[in-house]
Coordinates of C-alpha atoms in Angstrom, one line a residue:
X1 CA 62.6 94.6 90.4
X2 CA 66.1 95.9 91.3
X3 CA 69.0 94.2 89.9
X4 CA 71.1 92.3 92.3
X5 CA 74.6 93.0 93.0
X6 CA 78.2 92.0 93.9
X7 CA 79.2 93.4 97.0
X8 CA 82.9 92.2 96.4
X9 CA 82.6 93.9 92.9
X10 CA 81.3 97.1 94.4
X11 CA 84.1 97.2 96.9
X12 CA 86.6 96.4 94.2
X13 CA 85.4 99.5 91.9
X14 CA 85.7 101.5 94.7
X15 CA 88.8 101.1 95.6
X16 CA 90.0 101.0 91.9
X17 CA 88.2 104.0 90.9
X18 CA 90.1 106.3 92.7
X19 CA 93.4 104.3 92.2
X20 CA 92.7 105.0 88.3
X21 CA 91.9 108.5 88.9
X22 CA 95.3 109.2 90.9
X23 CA 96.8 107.2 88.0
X24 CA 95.6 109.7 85.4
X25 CA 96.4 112.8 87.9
X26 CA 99.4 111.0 88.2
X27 CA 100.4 110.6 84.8
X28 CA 99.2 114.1 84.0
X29 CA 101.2 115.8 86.4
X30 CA 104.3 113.6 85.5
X31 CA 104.0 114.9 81.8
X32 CA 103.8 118.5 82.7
X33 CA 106.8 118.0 84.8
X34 CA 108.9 116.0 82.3
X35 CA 107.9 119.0 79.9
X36 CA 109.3 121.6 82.5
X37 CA 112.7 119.3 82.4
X38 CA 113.0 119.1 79.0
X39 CA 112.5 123.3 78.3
X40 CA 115.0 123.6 80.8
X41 CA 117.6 121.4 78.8
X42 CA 116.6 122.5 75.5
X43 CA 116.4 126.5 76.8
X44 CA 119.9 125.7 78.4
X45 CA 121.2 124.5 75.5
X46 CA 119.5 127.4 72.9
X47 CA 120.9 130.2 75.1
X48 CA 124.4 128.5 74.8
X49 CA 124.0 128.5 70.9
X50 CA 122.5 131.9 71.0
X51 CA 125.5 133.2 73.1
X52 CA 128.0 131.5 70.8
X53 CA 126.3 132.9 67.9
X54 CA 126.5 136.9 69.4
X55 CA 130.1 136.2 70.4
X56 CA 130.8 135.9 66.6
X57 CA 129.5 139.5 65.9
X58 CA 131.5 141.6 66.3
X59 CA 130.8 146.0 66.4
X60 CA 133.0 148.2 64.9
X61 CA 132.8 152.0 64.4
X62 CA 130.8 152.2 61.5
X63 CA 129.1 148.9 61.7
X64 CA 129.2 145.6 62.8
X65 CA 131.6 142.7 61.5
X66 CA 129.6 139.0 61.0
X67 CA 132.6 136.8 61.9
X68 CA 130.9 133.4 61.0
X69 CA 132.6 130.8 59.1
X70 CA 131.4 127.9 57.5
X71 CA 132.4 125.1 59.4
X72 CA 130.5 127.2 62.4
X73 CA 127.3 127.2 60.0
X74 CA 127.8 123.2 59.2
X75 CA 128.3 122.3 63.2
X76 CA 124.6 124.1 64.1
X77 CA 122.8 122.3 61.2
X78 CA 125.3 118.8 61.3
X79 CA 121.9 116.9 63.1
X80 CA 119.4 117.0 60.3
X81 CA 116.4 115.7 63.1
X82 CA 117.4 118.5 65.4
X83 CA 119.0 120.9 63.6
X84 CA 119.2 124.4 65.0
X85 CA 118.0 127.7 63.1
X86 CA 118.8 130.9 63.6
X87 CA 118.7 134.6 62.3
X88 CA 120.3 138.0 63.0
X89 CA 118.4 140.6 62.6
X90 CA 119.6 144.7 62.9
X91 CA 117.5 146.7 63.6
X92 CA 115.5 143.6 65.3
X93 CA 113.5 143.0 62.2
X94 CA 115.7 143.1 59.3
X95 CA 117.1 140.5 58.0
X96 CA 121.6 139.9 58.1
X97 CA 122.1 136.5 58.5
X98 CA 120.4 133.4 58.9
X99 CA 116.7 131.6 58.1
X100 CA 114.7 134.6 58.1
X101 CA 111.4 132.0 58.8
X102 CA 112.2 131.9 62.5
X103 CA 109.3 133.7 64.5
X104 CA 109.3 136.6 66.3
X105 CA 109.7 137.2 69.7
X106 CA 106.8 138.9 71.4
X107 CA 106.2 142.4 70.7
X108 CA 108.0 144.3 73.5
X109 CA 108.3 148.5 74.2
X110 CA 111.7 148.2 75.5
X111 CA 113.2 145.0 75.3
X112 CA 115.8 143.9 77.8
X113 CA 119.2 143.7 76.8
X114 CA 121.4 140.8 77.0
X115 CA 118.7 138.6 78.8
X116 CA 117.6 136.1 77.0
X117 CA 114.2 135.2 75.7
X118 CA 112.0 132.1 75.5
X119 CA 109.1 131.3 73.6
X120 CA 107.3 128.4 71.3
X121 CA 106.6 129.4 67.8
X122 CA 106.3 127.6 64.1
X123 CA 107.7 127.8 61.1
X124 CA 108.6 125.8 57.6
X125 CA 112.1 124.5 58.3
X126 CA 112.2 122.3 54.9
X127 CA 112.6 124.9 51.9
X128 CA 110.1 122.7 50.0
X129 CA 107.3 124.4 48.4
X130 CA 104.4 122.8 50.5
X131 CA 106.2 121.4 53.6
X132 CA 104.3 121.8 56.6
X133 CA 104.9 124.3 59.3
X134 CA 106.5 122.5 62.8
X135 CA 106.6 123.8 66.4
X136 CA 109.6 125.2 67.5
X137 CA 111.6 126.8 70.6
X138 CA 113.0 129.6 70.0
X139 CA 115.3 131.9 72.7
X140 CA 116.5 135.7 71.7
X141 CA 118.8 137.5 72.9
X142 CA 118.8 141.5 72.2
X143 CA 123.1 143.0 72.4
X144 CA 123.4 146.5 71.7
X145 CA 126.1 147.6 69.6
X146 CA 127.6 150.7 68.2
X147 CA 130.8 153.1 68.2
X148 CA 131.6 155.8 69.9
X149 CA 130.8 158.6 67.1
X150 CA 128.2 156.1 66.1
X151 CA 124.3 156.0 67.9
X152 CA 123.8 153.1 69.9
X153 CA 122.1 150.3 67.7
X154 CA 120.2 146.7 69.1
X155 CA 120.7 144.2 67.2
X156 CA 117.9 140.7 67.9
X157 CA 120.0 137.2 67.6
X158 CA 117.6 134.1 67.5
X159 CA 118.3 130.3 67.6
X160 CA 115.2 128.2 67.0
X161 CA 115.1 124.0 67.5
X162 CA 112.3 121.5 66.6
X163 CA 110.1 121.0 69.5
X164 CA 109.7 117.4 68.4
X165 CA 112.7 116.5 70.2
X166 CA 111.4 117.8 73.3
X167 CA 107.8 116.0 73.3
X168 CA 110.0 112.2 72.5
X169 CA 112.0 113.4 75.7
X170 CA 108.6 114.2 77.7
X171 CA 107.0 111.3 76.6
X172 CA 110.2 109.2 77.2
X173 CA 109.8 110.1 80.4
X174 CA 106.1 109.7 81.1
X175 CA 106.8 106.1 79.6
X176 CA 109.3 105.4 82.3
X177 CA 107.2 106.6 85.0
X178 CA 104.2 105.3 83.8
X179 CA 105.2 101.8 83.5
X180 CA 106.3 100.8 86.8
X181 CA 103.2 103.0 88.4
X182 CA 101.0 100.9 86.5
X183 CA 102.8 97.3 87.3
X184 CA 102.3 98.8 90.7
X185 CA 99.1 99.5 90.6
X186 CA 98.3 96.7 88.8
X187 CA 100.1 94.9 91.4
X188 CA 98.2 96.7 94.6
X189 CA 94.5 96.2 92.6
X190 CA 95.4 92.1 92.8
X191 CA 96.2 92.7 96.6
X192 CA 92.8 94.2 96.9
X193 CA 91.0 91.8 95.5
X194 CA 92.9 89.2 97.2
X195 CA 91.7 91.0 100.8
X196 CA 88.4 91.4 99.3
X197 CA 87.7 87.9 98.8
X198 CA 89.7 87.1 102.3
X199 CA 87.4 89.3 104.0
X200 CA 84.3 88.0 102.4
X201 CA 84.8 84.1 102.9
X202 CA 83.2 83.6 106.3
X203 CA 80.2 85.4 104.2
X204 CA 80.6 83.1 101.2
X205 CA 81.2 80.1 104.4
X206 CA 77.6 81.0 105.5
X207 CA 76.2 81.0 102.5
X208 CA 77.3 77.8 101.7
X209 CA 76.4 76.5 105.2
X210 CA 72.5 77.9 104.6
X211 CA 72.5 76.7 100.8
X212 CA 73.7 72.9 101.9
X213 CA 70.7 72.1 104.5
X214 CA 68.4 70.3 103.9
X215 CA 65.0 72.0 104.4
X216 CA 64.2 70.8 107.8
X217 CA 67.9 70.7 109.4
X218 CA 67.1 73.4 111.6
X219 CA 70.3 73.0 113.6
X220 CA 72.1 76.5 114.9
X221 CA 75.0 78.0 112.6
X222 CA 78.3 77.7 113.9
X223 CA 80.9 80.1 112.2
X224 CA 84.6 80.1 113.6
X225 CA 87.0 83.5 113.4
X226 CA 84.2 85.3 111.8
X227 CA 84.0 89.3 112.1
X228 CA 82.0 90.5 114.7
X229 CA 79.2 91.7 112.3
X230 CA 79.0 88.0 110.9
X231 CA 78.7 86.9 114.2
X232 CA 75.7 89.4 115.0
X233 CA 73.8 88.2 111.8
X234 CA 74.3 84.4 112.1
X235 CA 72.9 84.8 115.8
X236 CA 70.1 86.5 114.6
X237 CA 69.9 83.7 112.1
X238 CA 70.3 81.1 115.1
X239 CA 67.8 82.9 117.4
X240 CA 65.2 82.3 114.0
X241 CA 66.1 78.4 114.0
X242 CA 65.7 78.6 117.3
X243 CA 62.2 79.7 117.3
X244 CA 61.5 77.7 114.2
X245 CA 62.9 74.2 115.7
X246 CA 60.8 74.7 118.9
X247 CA 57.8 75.4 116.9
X248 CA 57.9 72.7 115.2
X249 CA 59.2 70.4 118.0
X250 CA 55.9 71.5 119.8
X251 CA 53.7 70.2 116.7
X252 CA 55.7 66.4 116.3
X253 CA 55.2 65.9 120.2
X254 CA 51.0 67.1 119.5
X255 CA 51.0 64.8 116.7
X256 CA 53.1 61.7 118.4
X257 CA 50.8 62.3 121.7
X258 CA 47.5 62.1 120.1
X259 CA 48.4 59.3 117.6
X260 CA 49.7 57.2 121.0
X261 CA 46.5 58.5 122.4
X262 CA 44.4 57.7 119.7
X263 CA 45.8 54.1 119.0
X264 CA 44.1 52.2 121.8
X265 CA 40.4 53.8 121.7
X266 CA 40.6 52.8 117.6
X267 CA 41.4 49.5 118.5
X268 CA 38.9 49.0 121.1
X269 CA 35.9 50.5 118.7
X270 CA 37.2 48.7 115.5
X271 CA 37.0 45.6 117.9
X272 CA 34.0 46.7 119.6
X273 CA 32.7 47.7 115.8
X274 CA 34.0 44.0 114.3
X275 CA 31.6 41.9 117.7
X276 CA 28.6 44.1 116.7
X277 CA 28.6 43.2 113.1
X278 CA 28.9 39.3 113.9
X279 CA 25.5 40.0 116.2
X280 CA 23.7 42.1 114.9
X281 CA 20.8 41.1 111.7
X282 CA 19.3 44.0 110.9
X283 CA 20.6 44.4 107.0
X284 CA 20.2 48.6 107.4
X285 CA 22.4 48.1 110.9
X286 CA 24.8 45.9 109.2
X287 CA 25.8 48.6 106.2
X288 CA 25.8 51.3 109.2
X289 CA 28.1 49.3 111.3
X290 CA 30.3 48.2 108.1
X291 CA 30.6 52.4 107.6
X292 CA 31.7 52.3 111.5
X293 CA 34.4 49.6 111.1
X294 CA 35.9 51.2 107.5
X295 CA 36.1 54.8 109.4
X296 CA 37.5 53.1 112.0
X297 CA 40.3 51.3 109.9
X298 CA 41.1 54.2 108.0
X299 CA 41.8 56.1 111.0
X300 CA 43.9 53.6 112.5
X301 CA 45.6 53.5 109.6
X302 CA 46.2 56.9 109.1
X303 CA 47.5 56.8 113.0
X304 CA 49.8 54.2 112.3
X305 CA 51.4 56.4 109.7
X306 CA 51.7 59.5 111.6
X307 CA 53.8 56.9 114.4
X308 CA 55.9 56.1 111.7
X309 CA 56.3 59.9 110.0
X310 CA 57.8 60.8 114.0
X311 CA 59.7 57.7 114.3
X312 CA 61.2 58.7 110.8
X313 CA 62.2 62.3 111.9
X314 CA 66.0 63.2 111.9
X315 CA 65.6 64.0 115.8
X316 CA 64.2 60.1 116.6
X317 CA 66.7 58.3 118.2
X318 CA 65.6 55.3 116.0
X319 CA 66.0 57.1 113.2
X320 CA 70.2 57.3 113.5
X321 CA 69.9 53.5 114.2
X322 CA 71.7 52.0 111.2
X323 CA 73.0 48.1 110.5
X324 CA 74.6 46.1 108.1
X325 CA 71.6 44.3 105.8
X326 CA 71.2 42.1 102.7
X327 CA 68.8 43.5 100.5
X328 CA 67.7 40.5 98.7
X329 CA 67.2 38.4 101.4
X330 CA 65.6 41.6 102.9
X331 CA 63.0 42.0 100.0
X332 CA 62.4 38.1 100.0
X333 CA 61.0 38.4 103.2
X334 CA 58.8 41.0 103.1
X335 CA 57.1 39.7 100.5
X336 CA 56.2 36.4 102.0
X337 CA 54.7 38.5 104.5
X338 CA 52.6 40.3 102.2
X339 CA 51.6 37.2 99.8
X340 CA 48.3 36.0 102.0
X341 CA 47.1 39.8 101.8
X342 CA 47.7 40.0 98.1
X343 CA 45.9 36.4 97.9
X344 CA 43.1 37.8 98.7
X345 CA 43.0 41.1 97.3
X346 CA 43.4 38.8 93.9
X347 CA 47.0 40.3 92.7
X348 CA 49.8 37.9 91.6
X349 CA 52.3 39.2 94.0
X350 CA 56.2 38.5 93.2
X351 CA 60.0 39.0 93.7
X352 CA 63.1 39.3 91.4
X353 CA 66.2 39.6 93.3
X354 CA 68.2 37.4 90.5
X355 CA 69.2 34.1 91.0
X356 CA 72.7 33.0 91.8
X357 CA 73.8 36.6 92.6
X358 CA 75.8 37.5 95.9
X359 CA 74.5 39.3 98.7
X360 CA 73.4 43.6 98.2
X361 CA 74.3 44.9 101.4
X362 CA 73.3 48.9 102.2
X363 CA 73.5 50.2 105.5
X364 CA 70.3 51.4 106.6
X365 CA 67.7 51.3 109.8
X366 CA 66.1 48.1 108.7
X367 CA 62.6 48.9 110.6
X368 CA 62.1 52.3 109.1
X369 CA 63.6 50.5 105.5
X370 CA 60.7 47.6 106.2
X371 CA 58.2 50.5 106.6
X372 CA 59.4 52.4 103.8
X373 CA 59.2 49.1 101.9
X374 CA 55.6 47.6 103.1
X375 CA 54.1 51.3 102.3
X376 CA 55.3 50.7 99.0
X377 CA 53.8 47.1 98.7
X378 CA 50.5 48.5 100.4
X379 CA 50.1 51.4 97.9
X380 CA 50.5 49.1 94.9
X381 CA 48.1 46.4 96.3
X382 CA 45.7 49.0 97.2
X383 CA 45.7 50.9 94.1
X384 CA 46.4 48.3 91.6
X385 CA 43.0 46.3 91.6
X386 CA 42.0 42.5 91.7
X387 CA 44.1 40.8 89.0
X388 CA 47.2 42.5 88.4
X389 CA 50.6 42.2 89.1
X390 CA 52.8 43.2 91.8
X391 CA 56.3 42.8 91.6
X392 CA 59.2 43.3 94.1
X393 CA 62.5 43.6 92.3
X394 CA 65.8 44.3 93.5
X395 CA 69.4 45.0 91.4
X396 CA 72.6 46.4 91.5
X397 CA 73.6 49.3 89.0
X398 CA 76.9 51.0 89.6
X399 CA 77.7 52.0 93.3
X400 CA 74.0 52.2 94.2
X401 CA 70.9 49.1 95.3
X402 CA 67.8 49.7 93.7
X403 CA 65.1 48.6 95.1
X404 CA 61.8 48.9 92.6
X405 CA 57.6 48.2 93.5
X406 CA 56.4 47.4 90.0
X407 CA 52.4 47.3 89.1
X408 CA 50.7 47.2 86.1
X409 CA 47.2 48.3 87.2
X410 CA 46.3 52.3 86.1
X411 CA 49.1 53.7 86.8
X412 CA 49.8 57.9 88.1
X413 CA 49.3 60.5 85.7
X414 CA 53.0 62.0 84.7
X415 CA 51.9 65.6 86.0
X416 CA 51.5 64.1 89.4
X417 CA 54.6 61.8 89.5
X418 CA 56.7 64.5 91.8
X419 CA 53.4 65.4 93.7
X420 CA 52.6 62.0 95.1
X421 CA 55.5 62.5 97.6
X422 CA 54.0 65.5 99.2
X423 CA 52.1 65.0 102.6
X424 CA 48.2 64.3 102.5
X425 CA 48.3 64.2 98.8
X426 CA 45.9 61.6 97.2
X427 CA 45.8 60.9 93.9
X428 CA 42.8 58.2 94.0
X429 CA 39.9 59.9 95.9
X430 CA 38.5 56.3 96.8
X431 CA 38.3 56.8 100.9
X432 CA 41.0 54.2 101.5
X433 CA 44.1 56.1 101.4
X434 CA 45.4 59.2 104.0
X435 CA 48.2 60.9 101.4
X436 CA 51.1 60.0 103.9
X437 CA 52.3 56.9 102.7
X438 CA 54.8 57.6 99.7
X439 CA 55.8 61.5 102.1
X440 CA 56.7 58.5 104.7
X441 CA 58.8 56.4 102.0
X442 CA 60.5 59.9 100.7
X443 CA 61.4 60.9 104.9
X444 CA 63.0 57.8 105.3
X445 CA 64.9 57.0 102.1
X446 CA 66.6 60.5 102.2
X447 CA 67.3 59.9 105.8
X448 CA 69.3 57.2 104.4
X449 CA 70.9 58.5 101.7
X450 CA 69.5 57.8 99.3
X451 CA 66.6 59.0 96.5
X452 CA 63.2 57.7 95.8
X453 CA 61.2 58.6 92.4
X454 CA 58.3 57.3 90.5
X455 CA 58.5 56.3 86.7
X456 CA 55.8 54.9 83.9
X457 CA 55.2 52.1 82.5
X458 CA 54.6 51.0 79.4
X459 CA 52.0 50.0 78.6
X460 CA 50.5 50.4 81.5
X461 CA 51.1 50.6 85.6
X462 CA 53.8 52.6 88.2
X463 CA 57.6 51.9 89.0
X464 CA 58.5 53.3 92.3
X465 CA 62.1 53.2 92.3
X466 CA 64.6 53.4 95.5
X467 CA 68.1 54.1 95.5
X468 CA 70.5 53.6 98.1
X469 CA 74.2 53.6 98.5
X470 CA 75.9 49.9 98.6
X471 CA 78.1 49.1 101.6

C-alpha cells in the first residue's frame, strides 16, 4: 500500500530545497570571499611591516648595519593577540635577527628581488616548552645588498602574524552576511507557504464540499474563482452526479409507478380475498384463502411503505413542507389512534408527555413526522407480543425533543441495533414485516434534522429514541 502524501508539503520541499542549497552555496562562496578580503588586508599590512623592517638595514662596505631599536622591537609585538614576528636572515637561511621559528618561504632557484612574498605556514609563537604550533601568514621580501669592492649578497626579511585574526575577520563577515540571508529566506519560505496554501484552498473548498454531503445529496459542485484545472475536475465530478442522480431518479419513479400501480389491484384482491372467506366452507379452502388474504396484506403493506420511502426523499416536494407543531399534543394523538389496534393485539398501550408541562414545539413535516411515528408504534405492537407494554413518551433535554417508542417484549440483539435501520433488513423472520419500516423512520428524521437510534432495556424490551431540534 503506498503511503499517502501532502501535496502542499511536497511543493513546499521543493521550493525550500533549492533555497537551502543556494543558502549553503551562498554562504560558501561568501566565506571564501571574506577570506580573499581579509589576506588582502593582513598581506597589505605584513608587506608594510616587512618594508619598515628592510628600511632599518642598512649595507655598508663590509657588511650590513642592523639599525633597530627597541622601542621599534616593543611597537611590532605591543598587541600580544596579534603580535607580529619576524626574522632576518643573510644568506636567506641564517639566522641575524629576529624569531628564528618563522617558516620558510618556498624553495625557489632564483628568487625575485624586492617583491614580496606570501604564504601560510606554522610555527610555536609561545616560547613554552609544549605550546602548540598556530597558523600563520607570513610575507618575505628578498633586498640585495653589498659594497662596491664587496660581492653582491641577498639578504631574506620575514614578518609573520597569527592567522587567527584573519579567520575572526572571515567569520565576522560570513556572520553579517549570513544573518540577514537567512531572515530573508526565512522570510521568502513563509511567503511560499502562504501562496501554497492560497493556491490550494479551492482544493481544500472541494474537499470540504464532497466530505460535508450527505450520501445521497447528489446535487452538482459549484466552485467560484477556482483555477481552470479545478474547474475541469469538479466538472468531471458533476458530469458523475449527473449520471448518478439520473440513475437513480429513473429507479424512485419505477418504484413510485408500480407501488401507485400496485395499490388498487391489492385492494381489490384483499377485498375480493376478505368476501370469499365469509362464503366459502370448505375448512382446506378457508386456510388457502386465509394464505391469500395475509400475502395480500403484507404486500399492501409493504406498498404502502415504498409510497412513503418516495414521499420521504429530499427531491419530494412534501418532503421540504415544514410547520410549527406541539409535540405532546402531537404524540397524544396518535396514540388514541392506535389504542383500538393495540386492544386487540392484547398490549397495554400508553403515553408520557408529563403533566403540567408547556407546549414542545419542533418544526417538522407533520405527515412524514406521523409516519415516522406510527412506523414506530407498528414495529413495537407487532413485535412485542400479546401482553406487554407499549409506551409513547416524550421530554425535553437541553435544546433538543425526544421523542422515545418504549416496549418491553424481546427486545433487538445489541449486534443488530445500527443494522435495523438499513433497508429490507428484518430482524424477526415471522412473515409480517418488509425491513423498510425503521430505513423509513431514519429517511425522515434526518430529513429533519434530527437523529434516530435504538437503545436496551433493562431487563428486558427496545427504546427507539428520536431527536429533533426545539423551535
Amino acid at each position: 500500500m503506498r503511503s499517502q502524501r501532502s501535496l502542499s508539503r511536497q511543493l513546499l520541499l521543493w521550493l525550500v530545497l533549492p533555497q537551502l542549497v543556494l543558502w549553503m552555496a551562498g554562504g560558501a562562496a561568501t566565506y571564501r570571499l571574506a577570506a580573499g578580503y581579509a589576506n588582502r588586508a593582513v598581506d597589505a599590512s605584513l608587506l608594510q611591516a616587512t618594508r619598515a623592517l628592510a628600511r632599518q638595514l642598512k649595507p655598508l662596505d663590509n657588511g650590513l648595519l642592523i639599525d633597530f631599536p627597541r622601542a621599534a622591537q616593543d611597537v611590532l609585538e605591543a598587541d600580544p593577540t596579534d603580535k607580529l614576528m619576524y626574522t632576518v636572515s643573510t644568506p636567506p637561511g641564517q639566522f641575524i635577527l629576529g624569531n628564528n621559528q618563522v617558516p620558510p618561504p618556498p624553495p625557489v632557484a632564483h628568487p625575485p628581488l624586492n617583491t614580496p612574498t606570501f604564504y601560510d605556514g606554522s610555527m610555536r609563537i609561545s616560547q613554552a616548552p609544549f605550546a602548540p604550533e598556530v597558523r600563520v601568514r607570513v610575507a618575505a621580501l628578498y633586498l640585495s645588498y653589498g659594497g662596491i669592492d664587496a660581492p653582491p649578497q641577498t639578504m631574506l626579511v620575514q614578518v609573520a602574524r597569527s592567522s587567527a585574526n584573519r579567520e575572526d575577520l572571515a567569520r565576522s563577515i560570513l556572520f553579517d552576511t549570513l544573518l540577514p540571508l537567512s531572515g530573508l529566506i526565512g522570510l521568502m519560505t513563509m511567503i511560499v507557504w502562504a501562496g501554497i496554501r492560497a493556491g490550494l484552498a479551492p482544493l481544500t473548498r472541494l474537499r470540504r464540499e464532497v466530505e460535508g454531503r450527505a450520501p445521497n445529496d447528489l446535487a452538482p459542485i459549484r466552485l467560484q474563482e477556482a483555477p481552470l484545472e479545478l474547474h475541469a475536475l469538479a466538472g468531471a465530478l458533476n458530469q458523475l452526479l449527473a449520471e448518478v442522480r439520473a440513475s437513480v431518479a429513473v429507479q424512485k419513479r419505477f418504484i413510485a409507478d408500480a407501488a401507485h400501480q400496485l395499490r388498487t389491484p391489492l385492494a381489490g384482491l384483499k377485498s375480493q380475498t376478505e368476501l370469499a372467506l365469509h362464503s366459502a366452507t370448505d375448512p382446506e379452502m378457508q386456510a388457502r384463502l386465509q394464505r391469500v388474504q395475509a400475502s395480500a396484506a403484507r404486500s399492501a403493506h409493504l406498498v404502502n411503505q415504498l409510497l412513503t420511502l418516495a414521499r420521504a426523499e429530499p427531491e419530494a416536494s412534501i418532503a421540504q413542507d415544514r410547520t410549527e407543531l406541539d409535540l405532546r399534543r402531537f404524540a397524544q394523538e396518535l396514540v388514541a389512534e392506535q389504542v383500538p389496534r393495540a386492544l386487540r393485539a392484547g398490549i397495554d398501550l400508553g403515553v408520557d408527555t408529563g403533566d403540567g408541562l408547556p407546549p414542545l414545539r419542533v418544526h417538522a413535516n407533520a405527515l412524514l413526522l406521523r409516519e415516522a411515528v406510527l412506523n414506530l408504534i407498528d414495529n413495537a405492537l407487532r413485535y412485542a407480543g400479546r401482553g406487554a407494554e407499549v409506551t409513547l413518551r416524550v421530554r425535553q433535554q437541553a435544546d433538543r425533543a425526544r421523542l422515545e417508542v418504549e416496549d418491553n417484549g424481546p427486545g433487538v440483539p445489541p449486534e443488530a441495533r445500527e443494522r435495523v435501520f438499513e433497508r429490507f433488513m428484518r430482524v424477526a423472520e415471522d412473515g409480517e414485516g418488509c425491513g423498510l419500516g425503521l430505513s423509513i423512520v431514519k429517511e425522515i428524521v434526518e430529513r429533519q434534522g434530527g437523529q434516530v437510534w435504538m437503545e436496551g432495556v433493562v431487563p428486558r424490551g427496545a427504546r427507539v429514541v428520536v431527536a429533533l431540534p426545539v423551535v
